[in-house]
Amino acid sequence: MLIDSNVFYNCPFDKEYKPILDAVIFCLKFLKLNPVLASQENDGAENRVDKICRLISSAKYGIHDLSRIRASKKGEIFRLNMPFELGVDFGARKLAPENFGSKSLLILGSEPFRYQAALSDLAGSDIRSHAGEAIEAVEQVRNWFAEKLPGETPGPSLIWGRYNDFLGDNFLRLTDRGFNERQIERIPIAEFMDDIDRWLQTNHIS
Amino acid sequence: MSKVVIHHVTPNINGGWSVRKGGSAKATRVFKNRDEAVEFAKKIARNSKTGLFIHKKDGKITKYRSFEKKSA
């Protein structure tokens, strides 16, 4: 069953992408949405495809970031997980409209129009470019949801400012608890999401 | 942990670098480059005895400096 607040976020989980991942997760939570990610849960017993299907079938919204599917250096493997998961999400909407017809999908890329050329089947989809910048990703995600969510949506500058406030407050809280800068950067995604929830409970201004 | 007043130097969504007081919706001032913003923010933080976060282009923190008054 689709949950209106769930957003399936399909993206890379590497060090280079992490600033965008963290900023988009904060943006979604600030908008009172619930990001669901494959890396969030570590149940080794569950087949990965089963997990992806379970998450996709729970999420009214999908964000699929294809910005890093191209190998960045010689010998690096071409990344197919992201387009595969986009295909599953897209297929669910098309093949089972009675259950998933209300799904909305946003495709993010680093360059405008790059994916229409590589994957012409995406024509007509919502594709936006973040140019590889976290600040731009927040603005694009916020603007897309402003067209989808009821009521007024906080502006991109406000969300970005609150994200920076959160990073600062969380930095002080974690260093007080004995974390160093490297450990703060490497904090598991589920713990990072809990930190955002805790902070927003007392600091949400919109 | 007590809540301390903080200033931030962060990338501005419309370009340039902002100096902004933590919790404030608007920037105190926007500069073309980060060095100018850092210099201005240091003066404010020093005068108002607050903490200062300097962020990277991706929003992550690169430096924290406290100008808070040391308790005796």
mmCIF file of C-alpha atoms in Angstrom:
data_model
loop_
_atom_site.group_PDB
_atom_site.id
_atom_site.type_symbol
_atom_site.label_atom_id
_atom_site.label_comp_id
_atom_site.label_asym_id
_atom_site.label_seq_id
_atom_site.Cartn_x
_atom_site.Cartn_y
_atom_site.Cartn_z
ATOM 1 C CA MET A 1 0.000 0.000 0.000
ATOM 2 C CA LEU A 2 1.300 3.450 -0.904
ATOM 3 C CA ILE A 3 2.073 5.722 2.015
ATOM 4 C CA ASP A 4 1.601 9.386 1.069
ATOM 5 C CA SER A 5 4.636 10.603 3.003
ATOM 6 C CA ASN A 6 7.074 7.897 1.864
ATOM 7 C CA VAL A 7 9.734 8.845 -0.690
ATOM 8 C CA PHE A 8 11.843 6.064 -2.191
ATOM 9 C CA TYR A 9 15.268 7.643 -2.712
ATOM 10 C CA ASN A 10 17.369 5.730 -5.228
ATOM 11 C CA CYS A 11 20.913 7.093 -5.347
ATOM 12 C CA PRO A 12 24.581 6.191 -4.962
ATOM 13 C CA PHE A 13 25.861 5.646 -1.425
ATOM 14 C CA ASP A 14 29.477 6.594 -1.947
ATOM 15 C CA LYS A 15 31.622 9.300 -0.369
ATOM 16 C CA GLU A 16 31.416 11.628 -3.376
ATOM 17 C CA TYR A 17 27.624 11.643 -3.404
ATOM 18 C CA LYS A 18 27.163 11.873 0.395
ATOM 19 C CA PRO A 19 26.851 15.693 0.597
ATOM 20 C CA ILE A 20 23.910 15.552 -1.836
ATOM 21 C CA LEU A 21 22.388 12.516 -0.096
ATOM 22 C CA ASP A 22 22.532 14.168 3.341
ATOM 23 C CA ALA A 23 21.117 17.484 2.089
ATOM 24 C CA VAL A 24 18.234 15.836 0.210
ATOM 25 C CA ILE A 25 17.350 13.661 3.217
ATOM 26 C CA PHE A 26 17.222 16.778 5.403
ATOM 27 C CA CYS A 27 15.084 18.586 2.809
ATOM 28 C CA LEU A 28 12.601 15.698 2.669
ATOM 29 C CA LYS A 29 12.332 15.465 6.445
ATOM 30 C CA PHE A 30 11.950 19.252 6.691
ATOM 31 C CA LEU A 31 8.990 18.921 4.303
ATOM 32 C CA LYS A 32 7.549 16.281 6.682
ATOM 33 C CA LEU A 33 8.229 13.473 4.208
ATOM 34 C CA ASN A 34 9.737 10.105 5.047
ATOM 35 C CA PRO A 35 12.718 9.071 2.903
ATOM 36 C CA VAL A 36 13.102 5.311 2.484
ATOM 37 C CA LEU A 37 16.464 4.041 1.265
ATOM 38 C CA ALA A 38 17.838 0.622 0.466
ATOM 39 C CA SER A 39 20.909 1.327 2.614
ATOM 40 C CA GLN A 40 18.832 2.336 5.620
ATOM 41 C CA GLU A 41 18.028 -1.222 6.605
ATOM 42 C CA ASN A 42 20.600 -3.972 6.920
ATOM 43 C CA ASP A 43 18.630 -7.190 6.967
ATOM 44 C CA GLY A 44 21.049 -9.603 5.359
ATOM 45 C CA ALA A 45 18.357 -12.263 5.086
ATOM 46 C CA GLU A 46 16.254 -10.238 2.639
ATOM 47 C CA ASN A 47 17.047 -10.477 -1.057
ATOM 48 C CA ARG A 48 18.019 -7.041 -2.380
ATOM 49 C CA VAL A 49 15.442 -7.031 -5.185
ATOM 50 C CA ASP A 50 12.726 -8.043 -2.696
ATOM 51 C CA LYS A 51 13.784 -5.177 -0.462
ATOM 52 C CA ILE A 52 13.710 -2.680 -3.340
ATOM 53 C CA CYS A 53 10.237 -3.880 -4.376
ATOM 54 C CA ARG A 54 8.969 -3.642 -0.798
ATOM 55 C CA LEU A 55 10.280 -0.083 -0.421
ATOM 56 C CA ILE A 56 8.967 1.006 -3.849
ATOM 57 C CA SER A 57 5.535 -0.467 -3.167
ATOM 58 C CA SER A 58 5.301 1.588 0.043
ATOM 59 C CA ALA A 59 6.302 4.945 -1.460
ATOM 60 C CA LYS A 60 3.983 7.379 -3.223
ATOM 61 C CA TYR A 61 7.013 9.338 -4.403
ATOM 62 C CA GLY A 62 10.261 8.230 -5.967
ATOM 63 C CA ILE A 63 13.479 10.197 -6.423
ATOM 64 C CA HIS A 64 15.933 8.524 -8.770
ATOM 65 C CA ASP A 65 19.344 10.114 -9.103
ATOM 66 C CA LEU A 66 21.100 8.989 -12.270
ATOM 67 C CA SER A 67 23.892 11.555 -12.027
ATOM 68 C CA ARG A 68 26.599 9.018 -11.287
ATOM 69 C CA ILE A 69 25.691 6.044 -13.433
ATOM 70 C CA ARG A 70 28.547 6.833 -15.810
ATOM 71 C CA ALA A 71 31.946 5.428 -14.872
ATOM 72 C CA SER A 72 34.053 8.345 -13.636
ATOM 73 C CA LYS A 73 37.411 6.805 -14.486
ATOM 74 C CA LYS A 74 38.923 4.147 -16.698
ATOM 75 C CA GLY A 75 38.225 0.633 -15.443
ATOM 76 C CA GLU A 76 35.324 1.654 -13.179
ATOM 77 C CA ILE A 77 32.204 -0.454 -13.570
ATOM 78 C CA PHE A 78 29.201 1.190 -15.194
ATOM 79 C CA ARG A 79 26.545 1.520 -12.486
ATOM 80 C CA LEU A 80 23.242 -0.114 -13.358
ATOM 81 C CA ASN A 81 21.496 -0.329 -9.982
ATOM 82 C CA MET A 82 20.014 3.166 -10.215
ATOM 83 C CA PRO A 83 18.442 2.811 -13.690
ATOM 84 C CA PHE A 84 17.272 -0.690 -12.761
ATOM 85 C CA GLU A 85 15.439 0.586 -9.668
ATOM 86 C CA LEU A 86 13.981 3.471 -11.668
ATOM 87 C CA GLY A 87 12.646 0.871 -14.107
ATOM 88 C CA VAL A 88 11.006 -1.091 -11.294
ATOM 89 C CA ASP A 89 9.352 2.080 -9.929
ATOM 90 C CA PHE A 90 8.270 3.225 -13.399
ATOM 91 C CA GLY A 91 6.971 -0.267 -14.212
ATOM 92 C CA ALA A 92 4.936 -0.474 -11.012
ATOM 93 C CA ARG A 93 3.073 2.700 -11.983
ATOM 94 C CA LYS A 94 2.485 1.596 -15.544
ATOM 95 C CA LEU A 95 1.669 -2.078 -14.997
ATOM 96 C CA ALA A 96 -0.369 -1.863 -11.812
ATOM 97 C CA PRO A 97 -2.192 1.490 -12.018
ATOM 98 C CA GLU A 98 -4.922 0.236 -9.685
ATOM 99 C CA ASN A 99 -2.359 0.121 -6.854
ATOM 100 C CA PHE A 100 0.424 2.452 -7.980
ATOM 101 C CA GLY A 101 -1.145 4.821 -10.513
ATOM 102 C CA SER A 102 -0.819 7.802 -8.166
ATOM 103 C CA LYS A 103 2.957 7.429 -7.854
ATOM 104 C CA SER A 104 5.062 10.470 -8.823
ATOM 105 C CA LEU A 105 8.673 10.106 -9.896
ATOM 106 C CA LEU A 106 11.444 12.681 -10.027
ATOM 107 C CA ILE A 107 14.614 11.877 -11.945
ATOM 108 C CA LEU A 108 17.705 13.823 -10.939
ATOM 109 C CA GLY A 109 20.789 14.227 -13.080
ATOM 110 C CA SER A 110 23.936 16.285 -13.093
ATOM 111 C CA GLU A 111 23.384 17.760 -16.546
ATOM 112 C CA PRO A 112 20.083 18.793 -18.127
ATOM 113 C CA PHE A 113 18.860 16.647 -21.032
ATOM 114 C CA ARG A 114 21.675 14.111 -20.731
ATOM 115 C CA TYR A 115 19.345 11.217 -19.907
ATOM 116 C CA GLN A 116 16.778 11.898 -22.577
ATOM 117 C CA ALA A 117 19.592 11.216 -25.045
ATOM 118 C CA ALA A 118 20.759 8.057 -23.278
ATOM 119 C CA LEU A 119 17.331 6.735 -22.350
ATOM 120 C CA SER A 120 14.683 8.127 -24.675
ATOM 121 C CA ASP A 121 11.939 6.173 -22.854
ATOM 122 C CA LEU A 122 12.244 8.798 -20.118
ATOM 123 C CA ALA A 123 10.725 11.468 -22.357
ATOM 124 C CA GLY A 124 7.825 13.112 -20.541
ATOM 125 C CA SER A 125 9.221 12.313 -17.094
ATOM 126 C CA ASP A 126 10.165 14.958 -14.535
ATOM 127 C CA ILE A 127 13.908 15.309 -14.971
ATOM 128 C CA ARG A 128 15.848 17.993 -13.118
ATOM 129 C CA SER A 129 19.518 18.782 -12.880
ATOM 130 C CA HIS A 130 21.431 19.482 -9.668
ATOM 131 C CA ALA A 131 24.782 20.036 -11.395
ATOM 132 C CA GLY A 132 26.451 17.854 -8.759
ATOM 133 C CA GLU A 133 25.796 20.469 -6.037
ATOM 134 C CA ALA A 134 23.988 19.785 -2.743
ATOM 135 C CA ILE A 135 22.528 23.306 -2.635
ATOM 136 C CA GLU A 136 21.055 22.885 -6.124
ATOM 137 C CA ALA A 137 19.697 19.421 -5.251
ATOM 138 C CA VAL A 138 17.814 20.910 -2.270
ATOM 139 C CA GLU A 139 16.282 23.599 -4.494
ATOM 140 C CA GLN A 140 15.260 21.139 -7.223
ATOM 141 C CA VAL A 141 13.740 18.620 -4.789
ATOM 142 C CA ARG A 142 11.948 21.371 -2.868
ATOM 143 C CA ASN A 143 10.557 22.933 -6.069
ATOM 144 C CA TRP A 144 9.302 19.586 -7.351
ATOM 145 C CA PHE A 145 7.498 18.822 -4.095
ATOM 146 C CA ALA A 146 6.048 22.357 -3.998
ATOM 147 C CA GLU A 147 3.961 21.289 -7.013
ATOM 148 C CA LYS A 148 2.886 18.049 -5.322
ATOM 149 C CA LEU A 149 2.254 18.840 -1.662
ATOM 150 C CA PRO A 150 -0.771 20.702 -0.306
ATOM 151 C CA GLY A 151 -0.316 24.114 1.306
ATOM 152 C CA GLU A 152 2.652 26.431 1.146
ATOM 153 C CA THR A 153 6.108 24.924 0.922
ATOM 154 C CA PRO A 154 9.018 26.615 2.738
ATOM 155 C CA GLY A 155 11.463 28.344 0.393
ATOM 156 C CA PRO A 156 14.783 26.820 -0.702
ATOM 157 C CA SER A 157 16.859 29.406 1.177
ATOM 158 C CA LEU A 158 15.037 28.675 4.427
ATOM 159 C CA ILE A 159 15.523 24.905 4.044
ATOM 160 C CA TRP A 160 19.202 25.328 3.143
ATOM 161 C CA GLY A 161 19.737 27.650 6.108
ATOM 162 C CA ARG A 162 18.054 25.246 8.502
ATOM 163 C CA TYR A 163 20.151 22.403 7.089
ATOM 164 C CA ASN A 164 23.299 24.373 7.878
ATOM 165 C CA ASP A 165 21.967 25.108 11.374
ATOM 166 C CA PHE A 166 21.343 21.394 11.877
ATOM 167 C CA LEU A 167 24.855 20.459 10.689
ATOM 168 C CA GLY A 168 26.365 22.940 13.137
ATOM 169 C CA ASP A 169 24.241 21.887 16.117
ATOM 170 C CA ASN A 170 24.792 18.201 15.341
ATOM 171 C CA PHE A 171 28.547 18.776 15.022
ATOM 172 C CA LEU A 172 28.653 20.286 18.536
ATOM 173 C CA ARG A 173 26.403 17.561 19.961
ATOM 174 C CA LEU A 174 28.472 14.759 18.457
ATOM 175 C CA THR A 175 31.858 16.243 19.398
ATOM 176 C CA ASP A 176 30.535 16.558 22.968
ATOM 177 C CA ARG A 177 29.812 12.816 22.765
ATOM 178 C CA GLY A 178 33.362 11.993 21.710
ATOM 179 C CA PHE A 179 33.087 11.921 17.901
ATOM 180 C CA ASN A 180 35.894 13.397 15.813
ATOM 181 C CA GLU A 181 35.349 15.088 12.431
ATOM 182 C CA ARG A 182 36.096 11.941 10.431
ATOM 183 C CA GLN A 183 33.664 9.890 12.526
ATOM 184 C CA ILE A 184 30.950 12.534 12.115
ATOM 185 C CA GLU A 185 31.361 12.313 8.328
ATOM 186 C CA ARG A 186 31.075 8.517 8.463
ATOM 187 C CA ILE A 187 28.062 8.244 10.729
ATOM 188 C CA PRO A 188 25.620 5.544 9.475
ATOM 189 C CA ILE A 189 22.706 6.862 7.447
ATOM 190 C CA ALA A 190 20.043 5.514 9.846
ATOM 191 C CA GLU A 191 21.734 7.309 12.769
ATOM 192 C CA PHE A 192 22.046 10.512 10.717
ATOM 193 C CA MET A 193 18.317 10.348 9.972
ATOM 194 C CA ASP A 194 17.543 9.886 13.667
ATOM 195 C CA ASP A 195 19.695 12.936 14.426
ATOM 196 C CA ILE A 196 17.658 15.009 11.938
ATOM 197 C CA ASP A 197 14.370 13.813 13.491
ATOM 198 C CA ARG A 198 15.587 14.689 16.982
ATOM 199 C CA TRP A 199 16.743 18.139 15.884
ATOM 200 C CA LEU A 200 13.571 18.947 13.945
ATOM 201 C CA GLN A 201 11.414 18.098 16.974
ATOM 202 C CA THR A 202 12.772 21.167 18.759
ATOM 203 C CA ASN A 203 14.002 23.380 15.926
ATOM 204 C CA HIS A 204 11.469 23.174 13.097
ATOM 205 C CA ILE A 205 10.731 26.643 11.737
ATOM 206 C CA SER A 206 8.727 26.907 8.523
ATOM 207 C CA MET B 1 24.468 20.996 26.253
ATOM 208 C CA SER B 2 23.452 24.631 26.515
ATOM 209 C CA LYS B 3 22.216 26.376 23.388
ATOM 210 C CA VAL B 4 24.883 28.764 22.120
ATOM 211 C CA VAL B 5 24.517 31.565 19.586
ATOM 212 C CA ILE B 6 26.227 30.651 16.344
ATOM 213 C CA HIS B 7 27.019 32.431 13.105
ATOM 214 C CA HIS B 8 27.450 30.545 9.854
ATOM 215 C CA VAL B 9 29.357 31.234 6.650
ATOM 216 C CA THR B 10 27.561 29.199 3.995
ATOM 217 C CA PRO B 11 27.090 29.107 0.229
ATOM 218 C CA ASN B 12 24.162 31.303 -0.775
ATOM 219 C CA ILE B 13 21.428 29.666 -2.828
ATOM 220 C CA ASN B 14 21.478 32.586 -5.297
ATOM 221 C CA GLY B 15 25.261 32.629 -5.541
ATOM 222 C CA GLY B 16 28.060 33.977 -3.370
ATOM 223 C CA TRP B 17 28.523 33.355 0.349
ATOM 224 C CA SER B 18 26.181 34.280 3.201
ATOM 225 C CA VAL B 19 26.905 35.291 6.746
ATOM 226 C CA ARG B 20 23.859 34.279 8.768
ATOM 227 C CA LYS B 21 22.987 34.052 12.426
ATOM 228 C CA GLY B 22 21.876 30.528 13.397
ATOM 229 C CA GLY B 23 18.080 30.188 13.366
ATOM 230 C CA SER B 24 17.607 33.300 11.253
ATOM 231 C CA ALA B 25 15.700 32.983 7.983
ATOM 232 C CA LYS B 26 17.699 35.730 6.287
ATOM 233 C CA ALA B 27 21.379 36.335 5.735
ATOM 234 C CA THR B 28 23.019 39.215 7.586
ATOM 235 C CA ARG B 29 25.096 39.894 4.473
ATOM 236 C CA VAL B 30 26.012 38.182 1.220
ATOM 237 C CA PHE B 31 29.511 38.355 -0.298
ATOM 238 C CA LYS B 32 30.901 37.420 -3.689
ATOM 239 C CA ASN B 33 33.609 35.216 -2.262
ATOM 240 C CA ARG B 34 34.103 33.104 0.819
ATOM 241 C CA ASP B 35 37.190 34.873 2.205
ATOM 242 C CA GLU B 36 35.333 38.192 2.439
ATOM 243 C CA ALA B 37 32.411 36.454 4.150
ATOM 244 C CA VAL B 38 34.735 34.737 6.648
ATOM 245 C CA GLU B 39 36.462 38.012 7.562
ATOM 246 C CA PHE B 40 33.128 39.752 8.140
ATOM 247 C CA ALA B 41 31.741 36.796 10.124
ATOM 248 C CA LYS B 42 34.823 36.682 12.350
ATOM 249 C CA LYS B 43 34.332 40.342 13.263
ATOM 250 C CA ILE B 44 30.670 39.755 14.146
ATOM 251 C CA ALA B 45 31.403 36.582 16.108
ATOM 252 C CA ARG B 46 34.268 38.245 17.972
ATOM 253 C CA ASN B 47 32.214 41.337 18.852
ATOM 254 C CA SER B 48 29.134 39.375 19.867
ATOM 255 C CA LYS B 49 31.148 36.555 21.498
ATOM 256 C CA THR B 50 29.436 33.797 19.557
ATOM 257 C CA GLY B 51 30.547 30.614 17.828
ATOM 258 C CA LEU B 52 31.337 30.570 14.118
ATOM 259 C CA PHE B 53 30.840 27.722 11.670
ATOM 260 C CA ILE B 54 32.492 27.918 8.274
ATOM 261 C CA HIS B 55 30.869 25.578 5.767
ATOM 262 C CA LYS B 56 32.192 24.078 2.556
ATOM 263 C CA LYS B 57 30.517 24.548 -0.826
ATOM 264 C CA ASP B 58 28.560 21.325 -0.229
ATOM 265 C CA GLY B 59 27.261 22.608 3.131
ATOM 266 C CA LYS B 60 29.451 20.358 5.256
ATOM 267 C CA ILE B 61 31.421 21.957 8.069
ATOM 268 C CA THR B 62 35.043 22.773 7.482
ATOM 269 C CA LYS B 63 35.796 24.713 10.654
ATOM 270 C CA TYR B 64 34.300 25.705 14.000
ATOM 271 C CA ARG B 65 35.660 28.521 16.070
ATOM 272 C CA SER B 66 34.335 29.766 19.387
ATOM 273 C CA PHE B 67 34.555 33.430 20.340
ATOM 274 C CA GLU B 68 32.423 32.853 23.412
ATOM 275 C CA LYS B 69 33.438 34.484 26.661
ATOM 276 C CA LYS B 70 35.356 31.980 28.763
ATOM 277 C CA SER B 71 33.760 31.418 32.172
ATOM 278 C CA ALA B 72 36.040 32.141 35.145
#
